[in-house]
Short mmCIF file of C-alpha atoms in Angstrom, two decimals:
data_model
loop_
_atom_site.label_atom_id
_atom_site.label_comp_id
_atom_site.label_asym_id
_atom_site.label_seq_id
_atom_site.Cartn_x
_atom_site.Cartn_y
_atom_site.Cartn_z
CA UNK A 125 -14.51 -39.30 -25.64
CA UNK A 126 -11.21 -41.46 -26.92
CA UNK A 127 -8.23 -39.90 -27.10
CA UNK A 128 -7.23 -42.04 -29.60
CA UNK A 129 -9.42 -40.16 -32.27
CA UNK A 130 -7.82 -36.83 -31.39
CA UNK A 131 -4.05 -35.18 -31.47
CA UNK A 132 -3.43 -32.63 -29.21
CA UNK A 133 -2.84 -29.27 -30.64
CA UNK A 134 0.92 -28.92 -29.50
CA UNK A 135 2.32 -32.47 -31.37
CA UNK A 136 0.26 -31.21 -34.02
CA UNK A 137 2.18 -28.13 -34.44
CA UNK A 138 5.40 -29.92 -34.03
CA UNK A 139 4.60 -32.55 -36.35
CA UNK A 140 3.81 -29.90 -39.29
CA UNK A 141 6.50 -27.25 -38.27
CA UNK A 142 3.45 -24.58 -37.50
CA UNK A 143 3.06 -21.99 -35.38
CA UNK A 144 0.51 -22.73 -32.48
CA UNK A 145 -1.09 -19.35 -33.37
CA UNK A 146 -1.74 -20.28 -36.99
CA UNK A 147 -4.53 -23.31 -35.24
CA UNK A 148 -5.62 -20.70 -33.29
CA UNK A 149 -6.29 -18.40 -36.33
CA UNK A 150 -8.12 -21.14 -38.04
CA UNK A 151 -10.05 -21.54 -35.11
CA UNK A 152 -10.86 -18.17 -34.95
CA UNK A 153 -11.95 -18.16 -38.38
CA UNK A 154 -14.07 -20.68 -37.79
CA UNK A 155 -12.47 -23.40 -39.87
CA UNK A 156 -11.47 -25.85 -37.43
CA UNK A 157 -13.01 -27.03 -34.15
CA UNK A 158 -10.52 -27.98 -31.17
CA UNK A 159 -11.46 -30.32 -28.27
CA UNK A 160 -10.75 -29.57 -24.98
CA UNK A 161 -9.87 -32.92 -23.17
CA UNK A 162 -8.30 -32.32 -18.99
CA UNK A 163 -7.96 -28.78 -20.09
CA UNK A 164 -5.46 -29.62 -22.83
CA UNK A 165 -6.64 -29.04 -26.38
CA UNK A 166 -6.93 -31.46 -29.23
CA UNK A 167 -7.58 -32.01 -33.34
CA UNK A 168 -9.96 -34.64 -34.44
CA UNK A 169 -8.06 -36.75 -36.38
CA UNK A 170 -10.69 -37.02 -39.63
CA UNK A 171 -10.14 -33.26 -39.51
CA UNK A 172 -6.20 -33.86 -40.22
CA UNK A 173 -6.59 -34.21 -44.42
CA UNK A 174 -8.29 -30.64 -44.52
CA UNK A 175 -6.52 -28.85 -42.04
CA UNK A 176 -3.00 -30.26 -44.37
CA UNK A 177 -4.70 -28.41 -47.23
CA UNK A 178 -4.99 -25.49 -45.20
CA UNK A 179 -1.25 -25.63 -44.38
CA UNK A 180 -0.02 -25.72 -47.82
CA UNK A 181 -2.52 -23.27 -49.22
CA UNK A 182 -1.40 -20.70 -46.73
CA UNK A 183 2.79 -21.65 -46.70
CA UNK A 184 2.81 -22.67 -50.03
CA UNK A 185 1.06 -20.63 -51.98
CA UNK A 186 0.76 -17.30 -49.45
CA UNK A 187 -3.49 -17.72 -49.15
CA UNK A 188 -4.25 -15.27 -46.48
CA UNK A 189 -7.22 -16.68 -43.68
CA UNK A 190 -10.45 -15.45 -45.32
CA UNK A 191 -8.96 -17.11 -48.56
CA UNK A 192 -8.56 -20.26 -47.36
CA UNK A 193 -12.38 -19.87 -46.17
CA UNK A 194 -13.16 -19.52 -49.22
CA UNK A 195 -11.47 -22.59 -50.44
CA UNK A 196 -12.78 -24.58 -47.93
CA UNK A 197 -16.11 -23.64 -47.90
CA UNK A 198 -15.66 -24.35 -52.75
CA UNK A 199 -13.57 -27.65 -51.71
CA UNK A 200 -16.84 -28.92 -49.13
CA UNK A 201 -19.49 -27.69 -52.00
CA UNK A 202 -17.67 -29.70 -54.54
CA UNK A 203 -17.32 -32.60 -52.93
CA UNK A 204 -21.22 -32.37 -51.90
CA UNK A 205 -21.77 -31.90 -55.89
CA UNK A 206 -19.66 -35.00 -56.36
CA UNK A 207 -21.55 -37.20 -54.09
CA UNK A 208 -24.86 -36.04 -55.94
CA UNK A 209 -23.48 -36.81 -58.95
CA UNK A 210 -23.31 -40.38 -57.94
CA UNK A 211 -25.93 -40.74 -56.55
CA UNK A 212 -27.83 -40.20 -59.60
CA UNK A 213 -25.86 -41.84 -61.53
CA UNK A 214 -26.14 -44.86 -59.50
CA UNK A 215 -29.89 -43.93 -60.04
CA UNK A 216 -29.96 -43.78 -63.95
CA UNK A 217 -28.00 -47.10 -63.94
CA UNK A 218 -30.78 -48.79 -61.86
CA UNK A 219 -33.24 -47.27 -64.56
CA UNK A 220 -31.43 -48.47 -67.60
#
């Protein structure tokens, strides 16, 4: 695997002024996956936009970790709904 599409966990944390244990709590939940790469660990970097909105949902606005499951888990749905949406539109355009 490239490094290059991963940042390990501990710039991460320094980067974003977190807590390593709050990655760790997101892993436990489930919500993130870490890397292990010569036993160091590591973020994808595609993952960086939605673990962001996990940062300010739980600083910002004081979302506890099953809340921010929740959120994720609405946030991933809606997209999903949004890319169905055009899709048929793109469909009923081709039909017109």
């Amino acid at each position: 695997m490239e490094k290059k599409s991963f940042i390990p966990v501990e710039q991460f944390c320094e980067l974003y002024h977190i807590e390593f244990s709050f990655i760790h709590h997101l892993k436990d939940y489930g919500l993130i996956e870490m890397e292990i790469i010569d036993q160091n660990e590591f973020i994808r970097m595609d993952h960086l936009s939605r673990i962001e909105k996990m940062i300010r949902l739980h600083e910002d606005l004081g979302v506890n970790f099953e809340g921010i499951d929740i959120i994720d888990q609405l946030l991933m749905r809606l997209e999903e709904m949004q890319s169905e949406l055009t899709q048929i539109k793109n469909k009923l355009r081709f039909y017109e």
